């Protein structure tokens, strides 16, 4: 279950919905109702496992996010003229989509930077010439 609460947008003055919290691993987890919804309000390690500073989605949260995105009628629309991204759909489904999408984006960003670092190290290792030990 992903409870949503109404909140008033500061820019448009209209009421929208935001995810207030999620329930996974039989534990309620608070979600920020403003700003970055990937923050771990209940403490580091609540939503993510960490390998150093690299966040990785907990398997149970990964399943919840997958359900939240696949069983959802909201969609992300991109306006090529203005570059604006907008979520279209029912207010509750849009809130769930936004919450899930931001966590997935954070996860992929972390994985991408890790893969880039590993790739750079592999390329550097391949380019190193053997040391000359002398004749």
PDB file of N, CA and C in Angstrom, residues 9 22 40 66 72 74 100 109 127:
ATOM      1  N   UNK A   9       0.114  22.977  -4.341  1.00  0.00           N
ATOM      2  CA  UNK A   9       1.291  23.405  -5.079  1.00  0.00           C
ATOM      3  C   UNK A   9       1.526  24.890  -4.840  1.00  0.00           C
ATOM      4  N   UNK A  22       5.149   4.604   2.473  1.00  0.00           N
ATOM      5  CA  UNK A  22       5.008   3.287   1.836  1.00  0.00           C
ATOM      6  C   UNK A  22       5.099   2.220   2.917  1.00  0.00           C
ATOM      7  N   UNK A  40      15.636   9.498   2.684  1.00  0.00           N
ATOM      8  CA  UNK A  40      15.276   8.493   3.676  1.00  0.00           C
ATOM      9  C   UNK A  40      15.007   9.192   5.009  1.00  0.00           C
ATOM     10  N   UNK A  66       8.331  -1.549  -8.880  1.00  0.00           N
ATOM     11  CA  UNK A  66       7.947  -2.180 -10.148  1.00  0.00           C
ATOM     12  C   UNK A  66       6.427  -2.271 -10.252  1.00  0.00           C
ATOM     13  N   UNK A  72      -0.127   0.982 -13.283  1.00  0.00           N
ATOM     14  CA  UNK A  72      -0.408   2.400 -13.154  1.00  0.00           C
ATOM     15  C   UNK A  72      -0.839   2.947 -14.511  1.00  0.00           C
ATOM     16  N   UNK A  74      -1.005   6.292 -15.101  1.00  0.00           N
ATOM     17  CA  UNK A  74      -0.373   7.593 -15.331  1.00  0.00           C
ATOM     18  C   UNK A  74       0.784   7.407 -16.308  1.00  0.00           C
ATOM     19  N   UNK A 100       7.652   6.452  -7.537  1.00  0.00           N
ATOM     20  CA  UNK A 100       8.363   5.278  -8.059  1.00  0.00           C
ATOM     21  C   UNK A 100       9.407   5.681  -9.089  1.00  0.00           C
ATOM     22  N   UNK A 109      20.913   6.029 -11.842  1.00  0.00           N
ATOM     23  CA  UNK A 109      22.005   7.002 -11.833  1.00  0.00           C
ATOM     24  C   UNK A 109      23.188   6.460 -11.042  1.00  0.00           C
ATOM     25  N   UNK A 127      45.224  -0.318 -21.148  1.00  0.00           N
ATOM     26  CA  UNK A 127      46.122   0.618 -21.828  1.00  0.00           C
ATOM     27  C   UNK A 127      47.495   0.687 -21.187  1.00  0.00           C
TER      28      UNK A 127
END
